[in-house]
Coordinates of C-alpha atoms in Angstrom, one line a residue:
M23 CA 0.0 0.0 0.4
A24 CA 3.2 2.5 0.8
E25 CA 3.5 3.0 -3.5
G26 CA 2.3 5.2 -5.7
E27 CA -0.6 7.5 -4.8
F28 CA -1.3 5.8 -1.7
A29 CA 2.1 6.7 -0.1
L30 CA 0.9 10.0 1.0
A31 CA -2.6 8.4 1.8
R32 CA -2.5 9.1 5.8
Q33 CA -1.5 12.5 5.4
H34 CA -4.4 13.4 3.0
L35 CA -6.7 12.0 5.3
E36 CA -5.6 13.8 8.3
H37 CA -6.0 16.7 6.6
G38 CA -9.6 16.4 6.3
L39 CA -9.9 15.9 9.6
R40 CA -8.8 19.4 10.1
T41 CA -10.8 20.9 7.6
I42 CA -14.4 22.0 8.1
G43 CA -16.8 20.0 6.4
W44 CA -18.7 22.4 4.0
P45 CA -21.8 21.7 1.8
T46 CA -20.2 21.1 -1.8
E47 CA -22.1 20.7 -5.6
W48 CA -22.8 16.9 -4.4
G49 CA -23.4 16.7 -0.7
T50 CA -20.8 17.4 2.0
M51 CA -17.6 16.0 2.8
G52 CA -17.0 13.2 4.5
S53 CA -17.3 12.7 8.4
D54 CA -14.7 12.0 11.0
L55 CA -15.9 8.6 11.0
D56 CA -15.5 8.5 7.3
L57 CA -11.8 9.1 7.7
Y58 CA -11.2 7.3 10.9
A59 CA -12.5 4.3 9.2
M60 CA -9.8 4.8 6.3
L61 CA -7.3 6.0 8.6
C62 CA -7.8 2.7 10.3
D63 CA -7.7 1.0 6.8
V64 CA -4.4 2.4 5.7
A65 CA -2.5 2.1 9.1
G66 CA -3.5 -1.7 8.9
L67 CA -2.0 -2.2 5.6
Q68 CA 0.8 -0.3 6.6
A69 CA 1.3 -1.8 10.0
D70 CA 2.0 0.8 11.3
E71 CA 1.5 0.6 15.3
A72 CA 1.5 4.1 16.0
A73 CA -1.3 5.2 13.7
L74 CA -3.5 1.9 14.9
R75 CA -3.3 3.2 18.3
Q76 CA -4.2 7.0 17.5
Y77 CA -7.0 6.1 14.9
A78 CA -8.6 2.5 16.2
P79 CA -10.4 4.4 19.4
P80 CA -12.1 6.9 17.9
A81 CA -13.3 4.8 14.7
E82 CA -14.5 2.4 17.2
K83 CA -16.5 4.8 19.5
L84 CA -17.6 6.6 16.7
A85 CA -18.7 3.6 14.9
A86 CA -20.1 2.1 18.1
D87 CA -22.3 5.4 18.5
C88 CA -24.1 6.0 15.3
G89 CA -24.4 2.2 14.8
H90 CA -22.6 1.8 11.5
T91 CA -21.5 -1.4 10.9
L92 CA -19.2 -1.6 8.1
Y93 CA -16.6 1.2 10.0
L94 CA -17.3 -0.8 13.7
A95 CA -15.7 -4.1 11.6
I96 CA -13.1 -2.0 10.2
A97 CA -12.3 -0.6 13.5
H98 CA -12.2 -4.1 15.3
R99 CA -9.6 -5.3 12.3
A100 CA -7.6 -2.4 13.3
W101 CA -7.3 -3.5 16.8
G102 CA -7.0 -6.9 16.1
I103 CA -3.9 -5.8 13.7
L104 CA -2.4 -3.8 16.5
H105 CA -2.8 -6.7 19.1
R106 CA -0.8 -9.2 16.3
L107 CA 2.1 -6.2 15.9
D108 CA 2.4 -6.1 20.0
G109 CA 2.2 -10.2 20.2
N110 CA -1.0 -10.4 21.7
H111 CA -2.6 -13.3 19.7
A112 CA -5.6 -14.4 22.0
E113 CA -6.9 -10.7 21.9
A114 CA -6.2 -10.3 17.8
G115 CA -8.1 -13.3 17.2
D116 CA -11.1 -12.1 19.5
R117 CA -10.9 -8.9 17.2
L118 CA -10.4 -10.4 13.6
N119 CA -13.4 -13.2 14.4
K120 CA -16.0 -10.1 15.3
A121 CA -14.7 -8.1 12.8
L122 CA -14.8 -11.6 10.0
Q123 CA -18.2 -11.8 11.3
L124 CA -19.5 -8.3 10.8
F125 CA -18.3 -8.3 7.2
Q126 CA -19.9 -11.7 6.1
R127 CA -22.9 -10.7 7.4
L128 CA -22.6 -7.3 5.3
G129 CA -21.5 -9.5 2.3
A130 CA -18.3 -7.4 1.8
R131 CA -16.5 -10.1 0.1
W132 CA -13.1 -8.0 -0.2
Q133 CA -13.2 -6.6 3.8
S134 CA -13.7 -10.2 4.9
G135 CA -10.9 -11.7 2.6
R136 CA -8.4 -9.2 4.0
T137 CA -9.6 -10.0 7.6
H138 CA -9.1 -13.8 6.3
L139 CA -5.7 -12.8 5.7
E140 CA -4.5 -11.0 8.7
L141 CA -6.8 -14.1 10.9
G142 CA -3.8 -16.2 8.9
A143 CA -1.2 -14.1 10.3
V144 CA -2.1 -14.5 13.9
A145 CA -2.3 -18.7 12.9
K146 CA 1.2 -18.3 11.5
A147 CA 2.6 -16.8 14.6
L148 CA 1.0 -19.0 17.0
G149 CA 2.2 -21.8 14.7
N150 CA -0.6 -23.4 13.7
F151 CA 0.4 -23.6 9.9
A152 CA -3.0 -25.8 9.2
D153 CA -5.3 -22.9 10.3
A154 CA -3.0 -20.2 8.5
G155 CA -3.1 -21.7 5.3
Q156 CA -7.3 -22.5 5.5
H157 CA -7.7 -18.7 6.5
T158 CA -5.1 -17.5 3.9
S159 CA -6.7 -19.9 1.1
A160 CA -10.1 -18.3 2.4
A161 CA -8.8 -14.8 1.7
L162 CA -7.3 -15.9 -1.5
A163 CA -10.8 -17.4 -2.9
L164 CA -12.4 -14.0 -2.0
F165 CA -9.9 -11.8 -3.5
E166 CA -9.4 -14.0 -7.3
P167 CA -13.1 -13.6 -8.4
M168 CA -13.1 -10.1 -8.1
R169 CA -9.9 -9.6 -9.4
A170 CA -8.2 -7.8 -6.2
A171 CA -4.5 -8.6 -8.0
P172 CA -2.5 -6.8 -4.9
D173 CA -4.5 -8.7 -2.5
A174 CA -4.8 -11.9 -4.0
A175 CA -0.6 -11.5 -4.5
R176 CA -0.2 -10.7 -0.7
A177 CA -2.2 -13.8 -0.4
R178 CA 0.0 -16.1 -2.3
A179 CA 3.0 -14.7 -0.9
A180 CA 1.8 -15.7 2.6
L181 CA 0.5 -19.4 1.5
H182 CA 4.1 -20.0 0.1
S183 CA 5.9 -18.5 3.2
L184 CA 4.0 -21.4 5.6
P185 CA 6.0 -24.6 5.8
A186 CA 5.0 -27.6 3.3

């Protein structure tokens, strides 16, 4: 994700948090909730622990306050990634499974695939290579039909990194 036009995504999104939302020709600017959810996604893709710590709490609070299921699932995944990076695998698995349930309920296949990929990383860190392979294969099966090439490539690389 830290390539090309996405390299500055965090900076642009943070600028949006400091900008007053004025009505526009097409509606209004994104809300803080929209921006925090996007910042969580960027931080998760970049494995940026500091950004995850900064943006997951307000994303989760705002999403819960207004009952936004998609953004709540994104916040759960952000927390799960942070817990995985911190080595707290039990909490990571709990948050990621909560996110996966919400994404599946919404029919959000790409988001479900990204969450399966994270669950695979947790299983791999625990030495549970069978579960890691199952989650990673599930991610790949979701990415390929929608031609999510970068995500499918990450899933294939993760599968190849597992012991035979």
